[in-house]
């Protein structure tokens, strides 16, 4: 009899698109190709009697995920959780605009100011710990955690102290069939960045670095208008003569990957970033943040930057533009071999079997 799995998906999945939905839908497709029956639900009171495993996605919506977890445990169903998590300590420092935080960064440097932030954050939890408790409970009570990397599991334990929880790393992946054509080493001289325009992606830093180097920048992705940071990004894009193409269906983005010389993401963290993986498969030379699980995936095959440092990003972009495009194909080969959705589905299925004993 076929294994039957219910995927619990966040209720706003129709309105807010993101990498978690790509992961969910692509994993489901891979599992179905292996004979697993997969259904979706956002109903915290769904009847689970016909399912062997409940699989929850997207831990940042903690309250909603807890309701899914409670429903599964009420009905005595084992729960797998795709964690999709990284701590936001450094993000908070990087975007802080207060004079005190700026002074801390100048005087103490990144590591010192990070330590201060963690201490302040820890004290705040004594006063308002309900959210932290919800977050920790989700990781502590799911029967199996499915992070995208071993580093992500370490990060969960660093932030929430959940101990040696059962887990299996399931690598993020790409749809290999979309990149069957071998890329040309003849590239167009522009920098591409696919991802939302927002603070977490550190978009403004990338815009300014490209302007400093005289590089043309093309951005593709959504933006929430009306927020000061986002509006500043849009204004700078217009001022510098860069191109913003808005959101696009995945099949319309692929040709950009095959044309651009460099793809750059200077985000505060990536786990590791689907757009980066797809860009590499299209033949782009990659500039990536050094935060999150990027090194675990890409090793020494990309140009890393420190999101705290404009100089670091400028240096990485300069090196990437000067690099031989043929070298980028080494990363493409690795991703096409190791990071496909069929492989992710195989690892997920192994997790289910581990969960079911």
Rosetta silent file (secondary structure, phi, psi, omega in degrees, C-alpha in Angstrom):
SEQUENCE: XXXXXXXXXXXXXXXXXXXXXXXXXXXXXXXXXXXXXXXXXXXXXXXXXXXXXXXXXXXXXXXXXXXXXXXXXXXXXXXXXXXXXXXXXXXXXXXXXXXXXXXXXXXXXXXXXXXXXXXXXXXXXXXXXXXXXXXXXXXXXXXXXXXXXXXXXXXXXXXXXXXXXXXXXXXXXXXXXXXXXXXXXXXXXXXXXXXXXXXXXXXXXXXXXXXXXXXXXXXXXXXXXXXXXXXXXXXXXXXXXXXXXXXXXXXXXXXXXXXXXXXXXXXXXXXXXXXXXXXXXXXXXXXXXXXXXXXXXXXXXXXXXXXXXXXXXXXXXXXXXXXXXXXXXXXXXXXXXXXXXXXXXXXXXXXXXXXXX
SCORE:     score description
SCORE:     0.000 S_00000001
   1 L     0.000  139.703 -178.265    0.000    0.000    0.000 S_00000001
   2 L   -66.875  141.193  172.764    1.248    3.484   -0.886 S_00000001
   3 L   -67.203  134.754 -179.580    2.483    5.725    1.882 S_00000001
   4 E  -114.694  127.116 -174.988    0.010    8.570    2.417 S_00000001
   5 E  -129.304  136.280  172.460    1.286   11.959    3.596 S_00000001
   6 E  -102.658  123.942  172.740   -0.517   15.204    4.391 S_00000001
   7 E   -92.270  118.106  174.658    1.450   18.386    3.717 S_00000001
   8 E   -87.145  120.375 -176.492    0.334   21.181    6.025 S_00000001
   9 L  -116.548  144.570 -179.227    0.799   24.471    4.147 S_00000001
  10 L   -57.556  146.749 -172.352    0.450   28.005    5.533 S_00000001
  11 L   -66.701  -24.097 -177.351   -3.010   29.522    5.035 S_00000001
  12 L   -94.231   23.128 -173.981   -1.742   32.540    3.064 S_00000001
  13 L   -64.165  -25.149  178.431   -0.032   30.437    0.390 S_00000001
  14 L   -75.437  -30.040 -175.960   -2.223   31.875   -2.371 S_00000001
  15 L   -92.222  -36.934 -174.360   -1.356   35.488   -1.508 S_00000001
  16 L  -117.764  110.368  179.446    2.302   35.266   -0.435 S_00000001
  17 L   -90.679  156.626  179.885    4.673   33.259   -2.618 S_00000001
  18 L  -175.894  175.942 -177.765    8.124   32.237   -1.470 S_00000001
  19 H   -62.227  -28.126  179.561   10.856   29.624   -1.483 S_00000001
  20 H   -63.923  -34.649  178.982    9.020   27.521    1.098 S_00000001
  21 H   -72.656  -36.481  174.594    6.208   26.914   -1.408 S_00000001
  22 H   -60.256  -45.003  179.320    8.681   25.947   -4.114 S_00000001
  23 H   -61.347  -45.704 -178.760   10.203   23.465   -1.671 S_00000001
  24 H   -62.025  -51.844 -175.491    6.785   22.100   -0.687 S_00000001
  25 H   -67.757  -38.651 -178.508    5.413   21.703   -4.215 S_00000001
  26 H   -72.198  -36.826  175.868    8.637   20.324   -5.692 S_00000001
  27 H   -64.490  -42.148  178.380    9.074   17.828   -2.841 S_00000001
  28 H   -59.735  -44.585  179.823    5.489   16.698   -3.326 S_00000001
  29 H   -62.080  -42.586  179.104    6.071   16.150   -7.046 S_00000001
  30 H   -64.767  -40.275  178.140    9.238   14.147   -6.350 S_00000001
  31 H   -66.044  -40.246  178.616    7.482   11.999   -3.741 S_00000001
  32 H   -62.587  -36.000  177.366    4.575   11.307   -6.092 S_00000001
  33 H   -65.180  -20.295  178.520    7.042   10.098   -8.728 S_00000001
  34 L  -100.080   13.619  172.918    8.187    7.585   -6.094 S_00000001
  35 L    90.235    7.198  179.355    4.657    6.337   -5.442 S_00000001
  36 L   -87.237  135.868  173.952    3.812    8.392   -2.333 S_00000001
  37 E   -85.825  123.583 -178.048    0.320    9.897   -2.081 S_00000001
  38 E  -125.363  125.851  173.503    0.587   13.565   -1.060 S_00000001
  39 E  -119.672  160.575  178.614   -2.317   15.890   -0.209 S_00000001
  40 E  -113.345  151.292  172.214   -2.316   19.523    0.990 S_00000001
  41 E  -157.279  151.840  169.839   -4.287   21.195    3.762 S_00000001
  42 L  -122.098   13.493 -174.949   -4.338   24.414    5.787 S_00000001
  43 L   -91.651  112.498 -178.600   -7.129   23.219    8.089 S_00000001
  44 L   -70.037   -4.064  176.409   -5.941   22.865   11.713 S_00000001
  45 L  -117.531   21.451 -176.748   -8.876   20.550   12.380 S_00000001
  46 L   -60.994  145.939  174.159   -8.433   18.296    9.317 S_00000001
  47 L   -76.091  119.249 -175.054   -9.301   14.607    9.610 S_00000001
  48 L  -106.133   10.968 -170.611   -5.956   12.800    9.437 S_00000001
  49 L   -60.467  -26.849 -176.118   -7.210    9.245    9.789 S_00000001
  50 L   -92.055    3.343 -174.626   -6.157    8.209    6.272 S_00000001
  51 L  -108.133  146.008  176.926   -2.570    9.507    6.541 S_00000001
  52 L   -87.241  -34.243 -176.012    0.598    7.788    7.733 S_00000001
  53 E  -140.073  143.146  170.974    2.638   10.980    8.251 S_00000001
  54 E  -108.746  130.920 -176.410    1.879   14.666    8.687 S_00000001
  55 E  -121.533  117.488 -178.537    4.501   17.016    7.210 S_00000001
  56 E  -102.642  139.080  179.486    4.536   20.669    8.302 S_00000001
  57 E  -117.840  150.660  166.372    6.366   23.405    6.366 S_00000001
  58 L    73.615   75.036 -177.367    7.603   26.905    7.228 S_00000001
  59 L   -61.011  -26.776 -178.350    8.362   27.241   10.922 S_00000001
  60 L   -58.330  -21.207  174.230    8.334   31.109   11.048 S_00000001
  61 L   -90.003   70.927 -166.470    4.517   30.997   11.167 S_00000001
  62 H   -63.072  -45.785 -177.593    4.806   29.477   14.616 S_00000001
  63 H   -60.512  -44.363  179.254    1.258   29.865   15.911 S_00000001
  64 H   -64.015  -44.236 -179.524   -0.247   28.310   12.809 S_00000001
  65 H   -63.415  -36.676  177.763    2.299   25.485   12.809 S_00000001
  66 H   -62.182  -39.827  178.892    1.571   24.722   16.460 S_00000001
  67 H   -64.306  -36.081  176.159   -2.120   24.289   15.628 S_00000001
  68 H   -66.212  -43.730 -179.805   -1.137   21.817   12.889 S_00000001
  69 H   -60.819  -45.990 -178.528    1.166   19.983   15.320 S_00000001
  70 H   -63.324  -39.503  179.251   -1.515   19.754   17.995 S_00000001
  71 H   -63.384  -42.167  179.684   -4.057   18.388   15.526 S_00000001
  72 H   -64.319  -43.929 -177.808   -1.643   15.682   14.388 S_00000001
  73 H   -71.756  -31.005  173.848   -0.754   14.630   17.920 S_00000001
  74 H   -59.482  -34.846 -177.179   -4.425   14.598   18.975 S_00000001
  75 L   -99.340   13.666  174.042   -4.942   12.049   16.216 S_00000001
  76 L    57.714   44.289  177.791   -1.742   10.147   17.072 S_00000001
  77 L  -110.082  135.167  177.985   -0.009   10.905   13.791 S_00000001
  78 E   -69.967  145.517 -173.858    3.797   11.323   13.564 S_00000001
  79 E  -118.604  125.104  168.269    4.960   14.773   12.498 S_00000001
  80 E  -102.736  140.332 -178.508    7.849   15.706   10.221 S_00000001
  81 E  -125.171  117.388  168.468    8.787   19.404   10.153 S_00000001
  82 E   -80.471  109.634 -164.699   10.673   21.147    7.345 S_00000001
  83 L   -74.378  -40.529  179.115   12.226   23.806    9.542 S_00000001
  84 L    44.008   62.492 -170.480   13.346   26.447    6.968 S_00000001
  85 L  -133.882  144.727  162.918   15.022   28.407    9.759 S_00000001
  86 L  -152.472  140.739 -179.944   17.980   30.638   10.466 S_00000001
  87 L   -62.308  149.794 -173.626   18.557   32.909   13.462 S_00000001
  88 L  -110.026   19.989 -177.346   18.110   36.638   12.876 S_00000001
  89 H   -57.006  -53.152 -176.461   20.622   38.009   15.391 S_00000001
  90 H   -71.345  -32.670  175.030   22.956   39.526   12.831 S_00000001
  91 H   -57.843  -45.311 -178.430   20.091   40.666   10.622 S_00000001
  92 H   -60.894  -39.916  179.094   18.746   42.697   13.542 S_00000001
  93 H   -69.632  -44.326 -176.078   22.113   44.365   14.055 S_00000001
  94 H   -60.139  -31.935 -176.650   22.688   44.974   10.394 S_00000001
  95 H   -99.941   -2.190 -178.549   19.429   46.852    9.949 S_00000001
  96 L   -65.152  134.154 -178.671   19.464   48.686   13.278 S_00000001
  97 L  -107.960    0.685 -176.569   19.367   52.444   12.768 S_00000001
  98 L   -72.417  149.035 -179.986   19.804   53.551   16.360 S_00000001
  99 H   -64.180  -32.902 -179.524   22.854   55.634   17.241 S_00000001
 100 H   -66.484  -41.274  179.857   23.680   53.256   20.101 S_00000001
 101 H   -69.829  -37.662  177.481   23.827   50.235   17.809 S_00000001
 102 H   -63.572  -39.498  177.714   25.914   52.127   15.247 S_00000001
 103 H   -64.803  -42.008  179.481   28.309   53.104   18.021 S_00000001
 104 H   -60.388  -40.981  179.067   28.486   49.475   19.218 S_00000001
 105 H   -64.956  -39.703 -179.092   29.395   48.326   15.716 S_00000001
 106 H   -68.314  -43.938 -173.034   32.129   50.962   15.426 S_00000001
 107 H   -81.636  -43.000 -172.081   33.636   50.358   18.855 S_00000001
 108 H  -101.189  -14.592 -176.949   33.132   46.622   19.327 S_00000001
 109 H    79.670 -179.547 -175.407   32.994   45.326   15.771 S_00000001
 110 H   -64.031  -48.138 -174.477   30.573   42.732   14.446 S_00000001
 111 H   -65.000  -39.976 -179.808   31.246   39.953   16.964 S_00000001
 112 H   -66.588  -43.362 -178.835   30.991   42.268   19.963 S_00000001
 113 H   -70.588  -31.138  174.992   27.793   43.927   18.830 S_00000001
 114 H   -63.110  -43.243  179.149   26.290   40.529   17.997 S_00000001
 115 H   -60.566  -44.686  178.503   27.024   39.388   21.540 S_00000001
 116 H   -59.159  -45.716 -178.632   25.351   42.499   22.975 S_00000001
 117 H   -60.716  -40.722 -179.045   22.295   41.940   20.805 S_00000001
 118 H   -65.465  -36.704  178.347   21.961   38.346   21.928 S_00000001
 119 H   -66.138  -45.043  178.718   22.154   39.399   25.568 S_00000001
 120 H   -61.291  -43.660 -179.664   19.483   42.080   25.075 S_00000001
 121 H   -62.567  -39.952  179.457   17.328   39.604   23.174 S_00000001
 122 H   -64.309  -41.812  178.077   17.741   37.052   25.962 S_00000001
 123 H   -63.861  -38.105 -179.030   16.656   39.558   28.629 S_00000001
 124 H   -63.346  -31.066 -177.948   13.632   40.528   26.551 S_00000001
 125 H   -67.362  -25.823  176.342   12.498   36.918   26.500 S_00000001
 126 H   -66.124  -30.083 -177.767   12.074   36.944   30.282 S_00000001
 127 H   -88.665  -31.533 -177.555    9.504   39.718   29.851 S_00000001
 128 L  -139.687   72.879 -170.686    7.755   38.428   26.726 S_00000001
 129 L   -94.260   -2.634 -174.330    8.568   34.747   26.431 S_00000001
 130 H   -62.080  -40.861 -178.992    5.306   33.424   24.921 S_00000001
 131 H   -68.080  -44.045  177.856    6.509   33.737   21.344 S_00000001
 132 H   -60.138  -40.261  179.688    9.868   32.173   22.124 S_00000001
 133 H   -63.686  -41.044  176.749    8.090   29.346   23.925 S_00000001
 134 H   -60.906  -45.462 -178.563    5.898   28.698   20.886 S_00000001
 135 H   -60.535  -49.181 -177.487    8.938   28.665   18.662 S_00000001
 136 H   -64.999  -38.856 -178.233   10.865   26.303   20.873 S_00000001
 137 H   -60.805  -39.796 -179.163    7.890   24.002   21.364 S_00000001
 138 H   -60.021  -45.531 -179.355    7.509   23.482   17.631 S_00000001
 139 H   -72.460  -32.727 -176.016   11.114   22.286   17.275 S_00000001
 140 H   -78.609  -26.557 -172.258   11.030   20.282   20.508 S_00000001
 141 H  -106.502  -15.216  172.631    7.762   18.417   19.844 S_00000001
 142 L   -62.737  143.053 -174.033    7.898   17.590   16.141 S_00000001
 143 L   -76.982  -26.255  177.283    8.824   13.920   15.854 S_00000001
 144 E  -148.566  128.958  177.139   11.405   14.464   13.098 S_00000001
 145 E   -96.660  138.048 -179.467   13.096   17.674   11.951 S_00000001
 146 L  -122.594   74.592  176.769   13.996   18.088    8.270 S_00000001
 147 L   -72.344  165.921  178.208   16.393   21.040    8.022 S_00000001
 148 L   -84.434   -3.047  179.236   18.003   21.969    4.701 S_00000001
 149 L  -164.961  163.258  173.377   21.492   21.431    6.141 S_00000001
 150 H   -66.040  -35.282  177.836   23.384   20.165    9.165 S_00000001
 151 H   -62.021  -35.561  177.670   24.296   23.782    9.867 S_00000001
 152 H   -65.012  -39.146  177.616   20.616   24.692   10.069 S_00000001
 153 H   -64.564  -40.134  176.415   20.108   22.009   12.718 S_00000001
 154 H   -61.496  -39.542 -179.511   23.054   23.439   14.675 S_00000001
 155 H   -66.399  -40.188  176.610   21.486   26.897   14.395 S_00000001
 156 H   -59.974  -44.632 -178.762   18.137   25.642   15.721 S_00000001
 157 H   -69.270  -33.806  177.333   19.869   24.104   18.705 S_00000001
 158 H   -63.105  -42.271 -174.961   21.919   27.270   19.311 S_00000001
 159 H   -82.080  -38.162 -170.678   18.801   29.445   19.413 S_00000001
 160 H  -113.371   -8.485  175.493   16.301   27.081   21.061 S_00000001
 161 L    53.636   53.079 -177.410   18.436   24.567   23.006 S_00000001
 162 L   -92.530   -3.780  176.828   16.329   21.575   21.963 S_00000001
 163 L    77.228 -158.709 -173.953   19.117   19.035   22.371 S_00000001
 164 L   -84.256   75.739  179.057   19.681   15.972   20.203 S_00000001
 165 L   -77.610  146.186  174.690   16.399   15.925   18.320 S_00000001
 166 L   -61.231  129.906  179.086   15.862   13.281   15.611 S_00000001
 167 E  -152.458  160.750  172.219   16.619   14.907   12.274 S_00000001
 168 L  -142.374  123.894  178.490   17.618   14.246    8.689 S_00000001
 169 L   -71.792  126.398  175.680   19.113   16.950    6.462 S_00000001
 170 L  -117.421  109.855 -173.937   17.181   17.289    3.201 S_00000001
 171 L   -66.950  140.029  170.907   19.101   19.501    0.772 S_00000001
 172 L   -62.943  161.748 -167.732   17.296   22.255   -1.061 S_00000001
 173 L  -152.102  176.367  178.195   17.179   21.620   -4.788 S_00000001
 174 E  -126.115  161.970  174.743   16.440   22.744   -8.321 S_00000001
 175 L   -86.174   99.208 -170.069   14.226   21.419  -11.118 S_00000001
 176 H   -60.526  -32.707 -176.741   16.958   19.868  -13.250 S_00000001
 177 H   -63.133  -26.775 -179.754   14.833   19.577  -16.390 S_00000001
 178 H   -71.296  -14.645 -175.838   14.604   23.380  -16.624 S_00000001
 179 H  -123.297   31.827 -178.650   18.396   23.560  -17.018 S_00000001
 180 L   -65.068  -33.834 -179.639   19.012   20.671  -19.414 S_00000001
 181 L   -71.037  131.127  178.804   20.599   22.994  -21.985 S_00000001
 182 L   -71.308  131.809 -177.798   24.300   23.496  -21.360 S_00000001
 183 L   -69.375  152.284  172.737   25.071   27.200  -20.742 S_00000001
 184 L   -84.058  149.835  174.542   27.293   29.206  -23.050 S_00000001
 185 L   -85.930   -1.985  173.875   30.453   30.798  -21.676 S_00000001
 186 L   -88.299  107.721 -172.393   29.621   33.906  -23.727 S_00000001
 187 L  -115.826  156.414  175.848   27.809   36.040  -21.160 S_00000001
 188 E   -87.395  146.136 -173.215   26.254   39.495  -21.133 S_00000001
 189 E   -83.422   72.666  170.306   27.881   42.082  -18.880 S_00000001
 190 E  -145.553  158.653  176.464   25.265   42.570  -16.191 S_00000001
 191 E   -99.454  129.307  178.115   24.679   41.450  -12.614 S_00000001
 192 E  -106.556  142.143  172.614   21.423   39.609  -11.948 S_00000001
 193 E  -139.433  114.850 -179.306   19.725   39.303   -8.563 S_00000001
 194 E  -106.433  118.237 -178.716   16.581   37.193   -8.207 S_00000001
 195 L   159.352  163.389 -179.085   14.761   37.594   -4.890 S_00000001
 196 L   -61.522  146.259  171.094   12.471   39.916   -3.020 S_00000001
 197 E   -83.211  110.410 -174.789   13.509   43.531   -2.554 S_00000001
 198 L  -168.454  168.814  179.628   13.678   43.732    1.237 S_00000001
 199 L   -58.003  -46.174 -175.475   15.876   44.238    4.270 S_00000001
 200 L   -60.236  -34.245  179.762   16.676   40.557    4.711 S_00000001
 201 L   -79.553   -7.509  177.123   18.033   40.340    1.183 S_00000001
 202 L    59.634   38.818 -171.805   20.256   43.388    1.845 S_00000001
 203 H   -61.556  -41.230 -176.541   19.134   44.754   -1.517 S_00000001
 204 H   -62.749  -38.332  177.181   20.248   48.331   -0.963 S_00000001
 205 H   -59.934  -42.137  179.482   23.820   47.224   -0.238 S_00000001
 206 H   -66.355  -42.050  179.201   23.896   45.338   -3.551 S_00000001
 207 H   -59.379  -47.113 -177.679   22.465   48.311   -5.456 S_00000001
 208 H   -67.858  -37.318  179.981   25.105   50.656   -4.049 S_00000001
 209 H   -66.373  -42.045  178.133   27.956   48.202   -4.642 S_00000001
 210 H   -64.475  -39.587  178.019   26.998   47.722   -8.302 S_00000001
 211 H   -63.469  -41.879  179.689   26.759   51.497   -8.736 S_00000001
 212 H   -59.891  -36.504 -177.664   30.189   51.947   -7.165 S_00000001
 213 H   -89.721   -5.156 -177.137   31.689   49.477   -9.669 S_00000001
 214 L    71.687   28.146  179.941   29.786   50.808  -12.670 S_00000001
 215 L   -97.070  138.861  176.619   28.036   47.457  -13.163 S_00000001
 216 L   -79.648  136.190 -176.396   24.527   47.233  -14.594 S_00000001
 217 E  -117.883  133.836  174.537   22.106   45.485  -12.233 S_00000001
 218 E  -119.318  122.860  179.932   18.894   43.634  -13.125 S_00000001
 219 E  -112.069  136.952  176.729   16.563   42.719  -10.242 S_00000001
 220 E  -130.366  127.673  178.522   13.686   40.233  -10.425 S_00000001
 221 L   150.999  168.977 -177.499   11.334   39.594   -7.515 S_00000001
 222 L   -76.935  165.528  176.094    8.496   40.920   -5.440 S_00000001
 223 E  -151.344  137.938  173.414    8.440   44.038   -3.297 S_00000001
 224 L   -90.873  111.033 -176.217    6.101   45.310   -0.602 S_00000001
 225 L   -78.907  154.105  178.843    5.570   48.951   -1.523 S_00000001
 226 L    99.499  -19.103  177.492    5.186   51.689    1.067 S_00000001
 227 L   -83.967  133.613 -172.281    7.939   50.456    3.393 S_00000001
 228 H   -53.222  -45.345 -178.964   10.744   53.047    3.656 S_00000001
 229 H   -61.503  -47.643 -178.587   13.602   50.631    2.943 S_00000001
 230 H   -62.865  -40.913  179.865   11.883   49.142   -0.090 S_00000001
 231 H   -65.613  -35.687  176.680   10.968   52.564   -1.441 S_00000001
 232 H   -64.926  -40.209  176.922   14.585   53.692   -1.084 S_00000001
 233 H   -60.009  -47.656 -178.780   15.691   50.659   -3.079 S_00000001
 234 H   -62.894  -38.135  178.908   13.192   51.422   -5.861 S_00000001
 235 H   -65.872  -41.620  179.473   14.288   55.066   -5.948 S_00000001
 236 H   -67.193  -38.340  177.230   17.967   54.096   -6.227 S_00000001
 237 H   -57.292  -45.993  179.353   17.191   51.596   -8.998 S_00000001
 238 H   -67.230  -44.351 -178.098   15.553   54.380  -10.987 S_00000001
 239 H   -60.057  -40.553 -175.315   18.280   56.927  -10.155 S_00000001
 240 H   -88.925   -2.105  179.861   21.102   54.626  -11.288 S_00000001
 241 L    74.997   23.186  176.869   19.339   53.411  -14.434 S_00000001
 242 L   -80.095  169.831 -178.361   19.128   49.808  -13.249 S_00000001
 243 E  -109.515  130.920  172.074   16.337   47.439  -14.334 S_00000001
 244 E  -120.586  116.018 -173.677   13.621   46.081  -12.042 S_00000001
 245 L   -96.287   -1.165 -179.247   11.471   43.456  -13.745 S_00000001
 246 L    71.304 -158.704  179.256    9.090   42.699  -10.844 S_00000001
 247 L   -84.248  150.306 -179.708    7.824   39.171  -10.272 S_00000001
 248 L  -143.556  150.933  170.315    7.968   36.574  -13.041 S_00000001
 249 L   -63.684  149.766 -176.475    6.940   32.930  -13.493 S_00000001
 250 H   -53.411  -38.809 -176.326    9.943   30.605  -13.045 S_00000001
 251 H   -68.860  -22.040  177.430   10.110   29.646  -16.727 S_00000001
 252 H   -84.730  -17.557  177.818   10.494   33.322  -17.687 S_00000001
 253 H   -81.008  -32.592 -174.911   13.377   33.816  -15.244 S_00000001
 254 H   -50.945  -45.145  179.662   15.451   30.930  -16.628 S_00000001
 255 H   -59.108  -30.438  176.339   16.609   32.843  -19.768 S_00000001
 256 H   -64.987  -39.235  178.054   18.057   35.572  -17.508 S_00000001
 257 H   -61.438  -34.108 -178.281   20.148   32.919  -15.729 S_00000001
 258 H   -79.571  -12.374 -177.762   21.553   31.836  -19.093 S_00000001
 259 H  -103.394  -39.271 -170.967   22.485   35.416  -20.049 S_00000001
 260 E   -67.449  144.979  175.926   23.871   37.128  -16.934 S_00000001
 261 E   -75.892  -39.013 -174.951   27.584   37.090  -16.183 S_00000001
 262 E  -134.910  141.305  167.338   27.058   37.219  -12.398 S_00000001
 263 E  -115.838  132.124 -173.705   24.226   36.437  -10.013 S_00000001
 264 E  -130.996  133.162  170.702   24.524   38.106   -6.610 S_00000001
 265 E  -134.245  117.911 -178.891   22.714   37.752   -3.290 S_00000001
 266 L  -108.664   32.962 -171.854   24.190   39.620   -0.308 S_00000001
 267 L   -63.966  162.428  178.697   21.441   38.611    2.131 S_00000001
 268 L   -69.506  -25.375  170.444   21.839   38.454    5.889 S_00000001
 269 L  -164.074  151.068  175.338   21.336   34.678    5.637 S_00000001
 270 E  -139.238  147.619 -175.940   20.395   32.085    3.018 S_00000001
 271 L  -128.632   53.983   -4.839   19.480   28.427    3.501 S_00000001
 272 L  -102.102   -3.033 -178.390   21.068   28.370    0.936 S_00000001
 273 L   114.718  105.781 -178.974   18.895   30.176   -1.638 S_00000001
 274 H   -63.623  -40.057 -177.715   17.036   28.557   -4.527 S_00000001
 275 H   -61.888  -39.320  178.303   17.742   31.462   -6.873 S_00000001
 276 H   -61.509  -43.192 -179.581   21.494   31.100   -6.312 S_00000001
 277 H   -65.518  -42.284  179.673   21.327   27.396   -7.157 S_00000001
 278 H   -66.812  -40.793  178.957   19.255   28.018  -10.283 S_00000001
 279 H   -60.857  -40.994  178.003   21.540   30.840  -11.417 S_00000001
 280 H   -62.057  -38.417  179.713   24.548   28.528  -11.104 S_00000001
 281 H   -70.133  -22.859  174.704   22.777   25.953  -13.267 S_00000001
 282 L   -84.779   -1.212  176.050   22.230   28.670  -15.873 S_00000001
 283 L    97.824    5.648  178.296   25.978   29.312  -15.964 S_00000001
 284 L   -70.515  143.882  164.087   26.220   32.468  -13.844 S_00000001
 285 E   -76.074  137.277 -167.556   29.295   33.132  -11.764 S_00000001
 286 E  -106.588  131.411  164.239   27.971   33.389   -8.205 S_00000001
 287 E  -109.511  123.988 -175.887   28.391   36.025   -5.512 S_00000001
 288 E  -131.950  147.561  168.060   26.806   34.768   -2.290 S_00000001
 289 E   -56.382  149.417  175.994   26.463   35.862    1.301 S_00000001
 290 L   -92.465    8.141  179.502   28.760   33.926    3.607 S_00000001
 291 L   -96.245  165.094 -179.751   25.942   33.558    6.156 S_00000001
 292 E    76.897 -148.132 -174.096   23.502   30.683    6.592 S_00000001
 293 L  -101.166   21.223 -172.962   24.250   27.293    5.047 S_00000001
 294 H   -61.492  -44.308 -177.997   25.858   28.584    1.850 S_00000001
 295 H   -65.323  -32.423  178.919   29.333   27.122    2.442 S_00000001
 296 H   -63.155  -30.861 -179.695   27.872   23.709    3.238 S_00000001
 297 H   -89.164  -44.492 -165.688   26.323   23.655   -0.244 S_00000001
 298 H  -104.167  -11.871  179.149   28.785   25.541   -2.428 S_00000001
 299 L    55.610 -130.764 -178.088   32.201   24.988   -0.854 S_00000001
 300 L  -101.627   23.030 -173.347   34.859   27.078   -2.605 S_00000001
 301 L   -96.413    6.037  177.507   32.954   27.322   -5.904 S_00000001
 302 L  -133.136  169.037  176.201   31.442   30.796   -5.342 S_00000001
 303 E   -98.538  114.672 -175.091   32.641   34.291   -4.393 S_00000001
 304 E   -91.520  150.948  174.347   31.526   35.009   -0.823 S_00000001
 305 E  -133.800  154.970  175.836   30.766   38.388    0.733 S_00000001
 306 L   -93.661  118.070 -176.835   30.152   39.595    4.270 S_00000001
 307 L   -62.349  -17.889  176.898   26.727   41.306    4.418 S_00000001
 308 L   -74.732  -20.039 -166.222   28.081   43.736    7.029 S_00000001
 309 L  -119.700  114.882  172.938   30.731   45.031    4.656 S_00000001
 310 H   -60.654  -40.575 -179.191   30.217   47.023    1.444 S_00000001
 311 H   -60.725  -39.668  178.619   33.934   46.591    0.739 S_00000001
 312 H   -63.638  -42.016  179.507   33.588   42.811    0.971 S_00000001
 313 H   -66.934  -43.157  178.217   30.683   42.832   -1.493 S_00000001
 314 H   -60.057  -44.050  179.306   32.530   45.130   -3.905 S_00000001
 315 H   -61.414  -43.591 -179.455   35.571   42.841   -3.779 S_00000001
 316 H   -65.650  -42.484  178.787   33.430   39.738   -4.456 S_00000001
 317 H   -64.102  -42.358 -179.811   31.607   41.389   -7.366 S_00000001
 318 H   -61.413  -43.156  179.894   34.878   42.586   -8.903 S_00000001
 319 H   -66.895  -39.079 -178.489   36.349   39.072   -8.686 S_00000001
 320 H   -67.217  -40.896  178.747   33.218   37.464  -10.116 S_00000001
 321 H   -63.352  -35.077 -177.790   33.084   39.808  -13.101 S_00000001
 322 H   -83.216  -12.547 -174.056   36.736   39.051  -13.861 S_00000001
 323 L   -70.256  154.055  174.822   36.378   35.275  -13.451 S_00000001
 324 L   -70.650  119.966 -179.409   36.454   32.830  -16.353 S_00000001
 325 H   -57.010  -24.895  179.699   32.786   31.896  -17.078 S_00000001
 326 H   -64.861  -28.925  179.866   33.898   28.324  -17.756 S_00000001
 327 H   -65.766  -28.353 -179.264   34.780   27.947  -14.057 S_00000001
 328 H   -63.573  -23.671 -177.036   31.118   28.517  -13.139 S_00000001
 329 H   -69.853  -17.440  175.880   30.227   25.222  -14.805 S_00000001
 330 H   -65.037  -41.407  178.372   31.917   23.313  -11.978 S_00000001
 331 H   -69.763  -40.115  176.431   29.192   24.463   -9.580 S_00000001
 332 H   -54.643  -47.312 -178.227   26.506   23.718  -12.152 S_00000001
 333 H   -60.734  -40.753 -179.733   27.759   20.128  -12.414 S_00000001
 334 H   -64.437  -45.547 -177.865   27.716   19.703   -8.634 S_00000001
 335 H   -67.096  -44.410 -179.058   24.165   21.041   -8.268 S_00000001
 336 H   -63.487  -25.412  179.211   22.781   19.061  -11.208 S_00000001
 337 H   -86.561  -43.750 -167.706   24.287   15.925   -9.661 S_00000001
 338 H  -105.058  -23.591 -169.822   23.606   16.384   -5.946 S_00000001
 339 L  -122.015   64.176  175.924   20.783   18.894   -5.473 S_00000001
 340 E  -108.612  160.052 -179.188   17.743   17.771   -7.475 S_00000001
 341 H   -68.436  -28.034  175.313   14.167   17.514   -6.242 S_00000001
 342 H   -65.873  -38.473  176.281   14.175   13.782   -6.900 S_00000001
 343 H   -67.416  -40.725  177.374   17.132   13.460   -4.531 S_00000001
 344 H   -61.457  -39.623  178.505   15.365   15.702   -1.994 S_00000001
 345 H   -66.041  -39.915  177.488   12.278   13.488   -2.272 S_00000001
 346 H   -60.950  -44.003  178.953   14.406   10.367   -1.744 S_00000001
 347 H   -66.423  -37.927  178.391   15.929   11.908    1.405 S_00000001
 348 H   -65.218  -43.715  179.209   12.484   13.009    2.623 S_00000001
 349 H   -62.715  -38.914  176.022   11.067    9.518    2.078 S_00000001
 350 H   -61.450  -36.763  176.360   14.000    8.061    4.019 S_00000001
 351 H   -63.952  -42.256  177.962   13.056   10.477    6.816 S_00000001
 352 H   -60.262  -43.503 -178.366    9.466    9.231    6.789 S_00000001
 353 H   -67.226  -36.522  172.851   10.656    5.634    7.027 S_00000001
 354 H   -60.198  -42.932 -178.173   12.952    6.616    9.900 S_00000001
 355 H   -65.643  -36.966 -177.619    9.973    8.272   11.565 S_00000001
 356 L   -86.857   -0.406  174.768    7.770    5.198   11.120 S_00000001
 357 L    77.146    0.000    0.000   10.456    2.927   12.518 S_00000001
